[in-house]
Amino acid sequence: MNRNRSGSKMVSVSPADHPPSLPPQAPASGARRSGRGQKAAGVLVAALPTLAFLVANAVASLTAGLIAAATAAVAAFAWRLLRKEKLRQAVIGLAMVTVCATVAALTGEARGFFLVPALIPFVVLGVCLTSIAVKRPLTGMILNKVSGGPDDWRSVTPLRRVYTVSTWVCIAVNIVNAALQVIYYRGDEPVVLGIVHIATGPVFAAIVAGTIAFARRAMPARTAPAGP
């Protein structure tokens, strides 16, 4: 106990009475909101070349649409690099727009921009059906490692069932997608084709998220190693 100059008593406080405060932690809800915002931005960036093409083609001409799509694709590529996303994803996005624009330029039709995307559902259907036939469901082959599943996931019945069901969901979605692509490509409806093309991104993102969530629930509990 000490006294100050005025004679009043001063109480000494030990560090144990008031332990150092911990730095504030960001709420988990804020992190989740940030994650959702990043995903939404990614979907928008992926759709940007298609949107740019549709608007410029409707307002001006096919040539203007192709220029707008190419400009948007380069901007999206730069955005992905700045965010340090995987280079493979950025290159695939840029290459896809390049192929679509080339086909549209060669055919001289706006719907030609969506010819290659219209063929993709048929390829995916073949791959999914084959993976089911050989008992190696496609979603398991792609997402098991991301989900944190064991290497022998095919021998874990609940886990294999999740991947099988989600692969069948992919098959159903691609059947609908393929049918829409054929109908509206034959009907020369580039705007509807563009909407369908853009919508497939969020749909498959939801399938991926759902598959990972259910796969993690289906995983066997890890037991701690026995002590000596």
PDB file of C-alpha atoms in Angstrom:
ATOM      1  CA  MET A   1       0.000   0.000   0.000  1.00  0.00           C
ATOM      2  CA  ASN A   2       1.397   3.419  -0.983  1.00  0.00           C
ATOM      3  CA  ARG A   3       0.407   7.072  -0.419  1.00  0.00           C
ATOM      4  CA  ASN A   4       0.255   9.739  -3.087  1.00  0.00           C
ATOM      5  CA  ARG A   5       1.278  13.365  -2.551  1.00  0.00           C
ATOM      6  CA  SER A   6      -2.135  14.367  -1.194  1.00  0.00           C
ATOM      7  CA  GLY A   7      -1.814  11.801   1.572  1.00  0.00           C
ATOM      8  CA  SER A   8      -4.589   9.564   0.383  1.00  0.00           C
ATOM      9  CA  LYS A   9      -4.012   5.888   0.317  1.00  0.00           C
ATOM     10  CA  MET A  10      -3.118   4.169  -2.907  1.00  0.00           C
ATOM     11  CA  VAL A  11      -4.036   0.544  -3.307  1.00  0.00           C
ATOM     12  CA  SER A  12      -1.516  -1.595  -5.086  1.00  0.00           C
ATOM     13  CA  VAL A  13      -2.996  -4.094  -7.515  1.00  0.00           C
ATOM     14  CA  SER A  14      -1.184  -7.256  -8.394  1.00  0.00           C
ATOM     15  CA  PRO A  15      -1.258  -8.609 -11.947  1.00  0.00           C
ATOM     16  CA  ALA A  16      -3.088 -11.674 -10.654  1.00  0.00           C
ATOM     17  CA  ASP A  17      -6.109  -9.524  -9.704  1.00  0.00           C
ATOM     18  CA  HIS A  18      -6.627  -8.439 -13.330  1.00  0.00           C
ATOM     19  CA  PRO A  19      -5.224 -10.925 -15.841  1.00  0.00           C
ATOM     20  CA  PRO A  20      -4.326  -9.533 -19.242  1.00  0.00           C
ATOM     21  CA  SER A  21      -7.326  -9.349 -21.513  1.00  0.00           C
ATOM     22  CA  LEU A  22      -7.385 -11.513 -24.599  1.00  0.00           C
ATOM     23  CA  PRO A  23      -7.607  -9.877 -27.993  1.00  0.00           C
ATOM     24  CA  PRO A  24     -11.173  -9.760 -29.303  1.00  0.00           C
ATOM     25  CA  GLN A  25     -12.088 -12.525 -31.680  1.00  0.00           C
ATOM     26  CA  ALA A  26     -14.094 -11.978 -34.816  1.00  0.00           C
ATOM     27  CA  PRO A  27     -17.537 -13.562 -34.558  1.00  0.00           C
ATOM     28  CA  ALA A  28     -18.039 -16.768 -36.496  1.00  0.00           C
ATOM     29  CA  SER A  29     -21.091 -15.270 -38.180  1.00  0.00           C
ATOM     30  CA  GLY A  30     -18.901 -12.562 -39.677  1.00  0.00           C
ATOM     31  CA  ALA A  31     -16.571 -15.166 -41.154  1.00  0.00           C
ATOM     32  CA  ARG A  32     -19.519 -17.052 -42.604  1.00  0.00           C
ATOM     33  CA  ARG A  33     -20.898 -13.865 -44.161  1.00  0.00           C
ATOM     34  CA  SER A  34     -17.495 -13.130 -45.640  1.00  0.00           C
ATOM     35  CA  GLY A  35     -17.332 -16.634 -47.103  1.00  0.00           C
ATOM     36  CA  ARG A  36     -20.782 -16.293 -48.639  1.00  0.00           C
ATOM     37  CA  GLY A  37     -19.825 -12.915 -50.076  1.00  0.00           C
ATOM     38  CA  GLN A  38     -16.730 -14.369 -51.706  1.00  0.00           C
ATOM     39  CA  LYS A  39     -18.747 -17.213 -53.223  1.00  0.00           C
ATOM     40  CA  ALA A  40     -21.329 -14.771 -54.574  1.00  0.00           C
ATOM     41  CA  ALA A  41     -18.562 -12.652 -56.075  1.00  0.00           C
ATOM     42  CA  GLY A  42     -17.074 -15.757 -57.695  1.00  0.00           C
ATOM     43  CA  VAL A  43     -20.417 -16.680 -59.274  1.00  0.00           C
ATOM     44  CA  LEU A  44     -20.853 -13.137 -60.579  1.00  0.00           C
ATOM     45  CA  VAL A  45     -17.365 -13.042 -62.059  1.00  0.00           C
ATOM     46  CA  ALA A  46     -17.919 -16.404 -63.760  1.00  0.00           C
ATOM     47  CA  ALA A  47     -21.171 -15.123 -65.277  1.00  0.00           C
ATOM     48  CA  LEU A  48     -19.729 -11.764 -66.355  1.00  0.00           C
ATOM     49  CA  PRO A  49     -18.511 -12.764 -69.869  1.00  0.00           C
ATOM     50  CA  THR A  50     -21.883 -14.337 -70.704  1.00  0.00           C
ATOM     51  CA  LEU A  51     -23.797 -11.317 -69.409  1.00  0.00           C
ATOM     52  CA  ALA A  52     -21.537  -8.952 -71.325  1.00  0.00           C
ATOM     53  CA  PHE A  53     -22.035 -10.955 -74.517  1.00  0.00           C
ATOM     54  CA  LEU A  54     -25.833 -11.047 -74.183  1.00  0.00           C
ATOM     55  CA  VAL A  55     -26.178  -7.336 -73.478  1.00  0.00           C
ATOM     56  CA  ALA A  56     -23.783  -6.152 -76.201  1.00  0.00           C
ATOM     57  CA  ASN A  57     -25.230  -8.564 -78.759  1.00  0.00           C
ATOM     58  CA  ALA A  58     -28.786  -7.391 -78.018  1.00  0.00           C
ATOM     59  CA  VAL A  59     -27.913  -3.700 -78.014  1.00  0.00           C
ATOM     60  CA  ALA A  60     -25.393  -3.589 -80.872  1.00  0.00           C
ATOM     61  CA  SER A  61     -24.251  -6.632 -82.860  1.00  0.00           C
ATOM     62  CA  LEU A  62     -22.622 -10.058 -82.670  1.00  0.00           C
ATOM     63  CA  THR A  63     -19.197  -8.510 -83.133  1.00  0.00           C
ATOM     64  CA  ALA A  64     -19.797  -6.126 -80.238  1.00  0.00           C
ATOM     65  CA  GLY A  65     -20.971  -9.052 -78.137  1.00  0.00           C
ATOM     66  CA  LEU A  66     -17.811 -11.015 -78.851  1.00  0.00           C
ATOM     67  CA  ILE A  67     -15.615  -8.028 -77.995  1.00  0.00           C
ATOM     68  CA  ALA A  68     -17.533  -7.466 -74.759  1.00  0.00           C
ATOM     69  CA  ALA A  69     -17.247 -11.143 -73.807  1.00  0.00           C
ATOM     70  CA  ALA A  70     -13.505 -11.163 -74.492  1.00  0.00           C
ATOM     71  CA  THR A  71     -12.981  -7.983 -72.450  1.00  0.00           C
ATOM     72  CA  ALA A  72     -14.994  -9.366 -69.547  1.00  0.00           C
ATOM     73  CA  ALA A  73     -13.128 -12.686 -69.704  1.00  0.00           C
ATOM     74  CA  VAL A  74      -9.757 -10.939 -69.451  1.00  0.00           C
ATOM     75  CA  ALA A  75     -11.038  -8.851 -66.533  1.00  0.00           C
ATOM     76  CA  ALA A  76     -12.304 -11.999 -64.785  1.00  0.00           C
ATOM     77  CA  PHE A  77      -8.948 -13.690 -65.382  1.00  0.00           C
ATOM     78  CA  ALA A  78      -7.109 -10.739 -63.830  1.00  0.00           C
ATOM     79  CA  TRP A  79      -9.526 -10.696 -60.861  1.00  0.00           C
ATOM     80  CA  ARG A  80      -8.869 -14.383 -60.160  1.00  0.00           C
ATOM     81  CA  LEU A  81      -5.115 -13.842 -60.326  1.00  0.00           C
ATOM     82  CA  LEU A  82      -5.322 -10.893 -57.937  1.00  0.00           C
ATOM     83  CA  ARG A  83      -7.277 -13.053 -55.499  1.00  0.00           C
ATOM     84  CA  LYS A  84      -4.568 -15.713 -55.858  1.00  0.00           C
ATOM     85  CA  GLU A  85      -7.018 -18.365 -56.990  1.00  0.00           C
ATOM     86  CA  LYS A  86      -5.704 -21.509 -58.611  1.00  0.00           C
ATOM     87  CA  LEU A  87      -4.184 -20.702 -61.979  1.00  0.00           C
ATOM     88  CA  ARG A  88      -5.878 -23.726 -63.528  1.00  0.00           C
ATOM     89  CA  GLN A  89      -9.344 -22.380 -62.765  1.00  0.00           C
ATOM     90  CA  ALA A  90      -8.500 -18.962 -64.184  1.00  0.00           C
ATOM     91  CA  VAL A  91      -7.047 -20.459 -67.362  1.00  0.00           C
ATOM     92  CA  ILE A  92     -10.036 -22.787 -67.850  1.00  0.00           C
ATOM     93  CA  GLY A  93     -12.448 -19.863 -67.543  1.00  0.00           C
ATOM     94  CA  LEU A  94     -10.514 -17.783 -70.066  1.00  0.00           C
ATOM     95  CA  ALA A  95     -10.112 -20.714 -72.467  1.00  0.00           C
ATOM     96  CA  MET A  96     -13.823 -21.534 -72.303  1.00  0.00           C
ATOM     97  CA  VAL A  97     -14.842 -18.013 -73.297  1.00  0.00           C
ATOM     98  CA  THR A  98     -12.247 -18.054 -76.083  1.00  0.00           C
ATOM     99  CA  VAL A  99     -13.654 -21.292 -77.514  1.00  0.00           C
ATOM    100  CA  CYS A 100     -17.253 -20.051 -77.248  1.00  0.00           C
ATOM    101  CA  ALA A 101     -16.419 -16.757 -78.950  1.00  0.00           C
ATOM    102  CA  THR A 102     -14.524 -18.560 -81.710  1.00  0.00           C
ATOM    103  CA  VAL A 103     -17.477 -20.861 -82.447  1.00  0.00           C
ATOM    104  CA  ALA A 104     -19.874 -17.904 -82.504  1.00  0.00           C
ATOM    105  CA  ALA A 105     -17.592 -16.019 -84.887  1.00  0.00           C
ATOM    106  CA  LEU A 106     -17.277 -19.027 -87.213  1.00  0.00           C
ATOM    107  CA  THR A 107     -21.010 -19.745 -87.269  1.00  0.00           C
ATOM    108  CA  GLY A 108     -21.990 -16.088 -87.453  1.00  0.00           C
ATOM    109  CA  GLU A 109     -24.791 -16.743 -84.959  1.00  0.00           C
ATOM    110  CA  ALA A 110     -25.243 -15.583 -81.390  1.00  0.00           C
ATOM    111  CA  ARG A 111     -26.438 -19.033 -80.354  1.00  0.00           C
ATOM    112  CA  GLY A 112     -23.083 -20.410 -81.494  1.00  0.00           C
ATOM    113  CA  PHE A 113     -21.600 -18.856 -78.341  1.00  0.00           C
ATOM    114  CA  PHE A 114     -23.451 -21.538 -76.381  1.00  0.00           C
ATOM    115  CA  LEU A 115     -22.818 -24.539 -78.621  1.00  0.00           C
ATOM    116  CA  VAL A 116     -19.941 -25.945 -76.566  1.00  0.00           C
ATOM    117  CA  PRO A 117     -21.725 -25.390 -73.214  1.00  0.00           C
ATOM    118  CA  ALA A 118     -24.734 -27.173 -74.732  1.00  0.00           C
ATOM    119  CA  LEU A 119     -22.601 -30.264 -75.361  1.00  0.00           C
ATOM    120  CA  ILE A 120     -21.077 -30.408 -71.879  1.00  0.00           C
ATOM    121  CA  PRO A 121     -24.151 -31.945 -70.143  1.00  0.00           C
ATOM    122  CA  PHE A 122     -23.998 -34.939 -72.502  1.00  0.00           C
ATOM    123  CA  VAL A 123     -20.335 -35.518 -71.651  1.00  0.00           C
ATOM    124  CA  VAL A 124     -21.001 -35.223 -67.925  1.00  0.00           C
ATOM    125  CA  LEU A 125     -23.938 -37.635 -68.229  1.00  0.00           C
ATOM    126  CA  GLY A 126     -21.699 -40.238 -69.820  1.00  0.00           C
ATOM    127  CA  VAL A 127     -19.028 -39.856 -67.153  1.00  0.00           C
ATOM    128  CA  CYS A 128     -21.548 -40.012 -64.272  1.00  0.00           C
ATOM    129  CA  LEU A 129     -23.313 -43.111 -65.621  1.00  0.00           C
ATOM    130  CA  THR A 130     -20.002 -44.855 -66.218  1.00  0.00           C
ATOM    131  CA  SER A 131     -18.825 -44.057 -62.692  1.00  0.00           C
ATOM    132  CA  ILE A 132     -22.034 -45.525 -61.263  1.00  0.00           C
ATOM    133  CA  ALA A 133     -21.660 -48.656 -63.406  1.00  0.00           C
ATOM    134  CA  VAL A 134     -18.118 -49.316 -62.152  1.00  0.00           C
ATOM    135  CA  LYS A 135     -19.150 -48.492 -58.555  1.00  0.00           C
ATOM    136  CA  ARG A 136     -16.898 -45.458 -58.341  1.00  0.00           C
ATOM    137  CA  PRO A 137     -19.432 -42.581 -58.142  1.00  0.00           C
ATOM    138  CA  LEU A 138     -18.022 -39.440 -59.667  1.00  0.00           C
ATOM    139  CA  THR A 139     -18.688 -37.143 -56.720  1.00  0.00           C
ATOM    140  CA  GLY A 140     -16.753 -39.506 -54.470  1.00  0.00           C
ATOM    141  CA  MET A 141     -13.787 -39.530 -56.824  1.00  0.00           C
ATOM    142  CA  ILE A 142     -13.759 -35.736 -56.918  1.00  0.00           C
ATOM    143  CA  LEU A 143     -14.946 -34.640 -53.474  1.00  0.00           C
ATOM    144  CA  ASN A 144     -13.893 -37.349 -51.018  1.00  0.00           C
ATOM    145  CA  LYS A 145     -10.475 -35.830 -50.388  1.00  0.00           C
ATOM    146  CA  VAL A 146     -11.976 -32.358 -50.027  1.00  0.00           C
ATOM    147  CA  SER A 147     -14.513 -33.755 -47.559  1.00  0.00           C
ATOM    148  CA  GLY A 148     -11.737 -35.335 -45.483  1.00  0.00           C
ATOM    149  CA  GLY A 149     -12.926 -38.863 -46.159  1.00  0.00           C
ATOM    150  CA  PRO A 150     -10.816 -42.006 -45.787  1.00  0.00           C
ATOM    151  CA  ASP A 151      -8.945 -43.497 -48.716  1.00  0.00           C
ATOM    152  CA  ASP A 152     -11.107 -46.613 -48.537  1.00  0.00           C
ATOM    153  CA  TRP A 153     -14.360 -44.633 -48.759  1.00  0.00           C
ATOM    154  CA  ARG A 154     -15.856 -47.172 -51.172  1.00  0.00           C
ATOM    155  CA  SER A 155     -15.850 -49.746 -48.363  1.00  0.00           C
ATOM    156  CA  VAL A 156     -17.706 -47.353 -46.008  1.00  0.00           C
ATOM    157  CA  THR A 157     -21.348 -47.991 -46.882  1.00  0.00           C
ATOM    158  CA  PRO A 158     -22.893 -44.717 -45.590  1.00  0.00           C
ATOM    159  CA  LEU A 159     -20.209 -42.649 -47.292  1.00  0.00           C
ATOM    160  CA  ARG A 160     -20.460 -44.546 -50.556  1.00  0.00           C
ATOM    161  CA  ARG A 161     -24.242 -44.103 -50.452  1.00  0.00           C
ATOM    162  CA  VAL A 162     -23.890 -40.314 -50.108  1.00  0.00           C
ATOM    163  CA  TYR A 163     -21.610 -40.133 -53.137  1.00  0.00           C
ATOM    164  CA  THR A 164     -23.856 -42.441 -55.140  1.00  0.00           C
ATOM    165  CA  VAL A 165     -26.963 -40.376 -54.404  1.00  0.00           C
ATOM    166  CA  SER A 166     -25.225 -37.080 -55.198  1.00  0.00           C
ATOM    167  CA  THR A 167     -23.944 -38.521 -58.479  1.00  0.00           C
ATOM    168  CA  TRP A 168     -27.522 -39.498 -59.383  1.00  0.00           C
ATOM    169  CA  VAL A 169     -28.554 -35.937 -58.549  1.00  0.00           C
ATOM    170  CA  CYS A 170     -25.910 -34.714 -60.994  1.00  0.00           C
ATOM    171  CA  ILE A 171     -27.326 -37.085 -63.608  1.00  0.00           C
ATOM    172  CA  ALA A 172     -30.842 -35.732 -63.097  1.00  0.00           C
ATOM    173  CA  VAL A 173     -29.681 -32.113 -63.284  1.00  0.00           C
ATOM    174  CA  ASN A 174     -27.697 -32.781 -66.450  1.00  0.00           C
ATOM    175  CA  ILE A 175     -30.660 -34.499 -68.116  1.00  0.00           C
ATOM    176  CA  VAL A 176     -32.752 -31.378 -67.517  1.00  0.00           C
ATOM    177  CA  ASN A 177     -29.866 -29.148 -68.576  1.00  0.00           C
ATOM    178  CA  ALA A 178     -29.259 -31.114 -71.778  1.00  0.00           C
ATOM    179  CA  ALA A 179     -32.955 -31.026 -72.685  1.00  0.00           C
ATOM    180  CA  LEU A 180     -33.120 -27.253 -72.187  1.00  0.00           C
ATOM    181  CA  GLN A 181     -29.967 -26.718 -74.208  1.00  0.00           C
ATOM    182  CA  VAL A 182     -31.324 -28.717 -77.159  1.00  0.00           C
ATOM    183  CA  ILE A 183     -34.749 -27.054 -77.082  1.00  0.00           C
ATOM    184  CA  TYR A 184     -33.507 -23.490 -76.927  1.00  0.00           C
ATOM    185  CA  TYR A 185     -30.533 -23.993 -79.233  1.00  0.00           C
ATOM    186  CA  ARG A 186     -32.834 -25.363 -81.909  1.00  0.00           C
ATOM    187  CA  GLY A 187     -35.207 -22.480 -81.210  1.00  0.00           C
ATOM    188  CA  ASP A 188     -32.368 -19.954 -81.623  1.00  0.00           C
ATOM    189  CA  GLU A 189     -32.904 -18.368 -78.197  1.00  0.00           C
ATOM    190  CA  PRO A 190     -29.456 -17.108 -77.113  1.00  0.00           C
ATOM    191  CA  VAL A 191     -30.826 -15.148 -74.144  1.00  0.00           C
ATOM    192  CA  VAL A 192     -32.471 -18.234 -72.647  1.00  0.00           C
ATOM    193  CA  LEU A 193     -29.355 -20.278 -73.401  1.00  0.00           C
ATOM    194  CA  GLY A 194     -27.322 -17.689 -71.527  1.00  0.00           C
ATOM    195  CA  ILE A 195     -29.647 -17.814 -68.525  1.00  0.00           C
ATOM    196  CA  VAL A 196     -29.465 -21.612 -68.433  1.00  0.00           C
ATOM    197  CA  HIS A 197     -25.680 -21.481 -68.751  1.00  0.00           C
ATOM    198  CA  ILE A 198     -25.364 -18.995 -65.877  1.00  0.00           C
ATOM    199  CA  ALA A 199     -27.787 -20.946 -63.672  1.00  0.00           C
ATOM    200  CA  THR A 200     -25.765 -24.155 -63.885  1.00  0.00           C
ATOM    201  CA  GLY A 201     -22.956 -22.607 -61.815  1.00  0.00           C
ATOM    202  CA  PRO A 202     -24.948 -22.041 -58.606  1.00  0.00           C
ATOM    203  CA  VAL A 203     -26.818 -25.337 -59.043  1.00  0.00           C
ATOM    204  CA  PHE A 204     -23.651 -27.418 -59.168  1.00  0.00           C
ATOM    205  CA  ALA A 205     -22.081 -25.342 -56.393  1.00  0.00           C
ATOM    206  CA  ALA A 206     -25.058 -26.293 -54.223  1.00  0.00           C
ATOM    207  CA  ILE A 207     -24.614 -29.970 -55.134  1.00  0.00           C
ATOM    208  CA  VAL A 208     -20.942 -29.806 -54.171  1.00  0.00           C
ATOM    209  CA  ALA A 209     -21.684 -28.079 -50.856  1.00  0.00           C
ATOM    210  CA  GLY A 210     -24.466 -30.539 -50.037  1.00  0.00           C
ATOM    211  CA  THR A 211     -22.327 -33.536 -50.917  1.00  0.00           C
ATOM    212  CA  ILE A 212     -19.479 -32.383 -48.689  1.00  0.00           C
ATOM    213  CA  ALA A 213     -21.844 -31.683 -45.776  1.00  0.00           C
ATOM    214  CA  PHE A 214     -23.577 -35.075 -45.951  1.00  0.00           C
ATOM    215  CA  ALA A 215     -20.292 -36.899 -46.555  1.00  0.00           C
ATOM    216  CA  ARG A 216     -18.796 -35.468 -43.379  1.00  0.00           C
ATOM    217  CA  ARG A 217     -21.827 -36.613 -41.416  1.00  0.00           C
ATOM    218  CA  ALA A 218     -21.546 -40.104 -42.876  1.00  0.00           C
ATOM    219  CA  MET A 219     -17.875 -40.545 -42.028  1.00  0.00           C
ATOM    220  CA  PRO A 220     -17.029 -43.077 -39.322  1.00  0.00           C
ATOM    221  CA  ALA A 221     -15.911 -41.588 -36.013  1.00  0.00           C
ATOM    222  CA  ARG A 222     -12.155 -41.567 -35.605  1.00  0.00           C
ATOM    223  CA  THR A 223     -11.078 -43.356 -32.444  1.00  0.00           C
ATOM    224  CA  ALA A 224      -8.069 -42.177 -30.501  1.00  0.00           C
ATOM    225  CA  PRO A 225      -5.168 -44.645 -30.337  1.00  0.00           C
ATOM    226  CA  ALA A 226      -5.086 -46.759 -27.183  1.00  0.00           C
ATOM    227  CA  GLY A 227      -2.597 -45.700 -24.537  1.00  0.00           C
ATOM    228  CA  PRO A 228       0.220 -47.888 -23.230  1.00  0.00           C
TER     229      PRO A 228
END
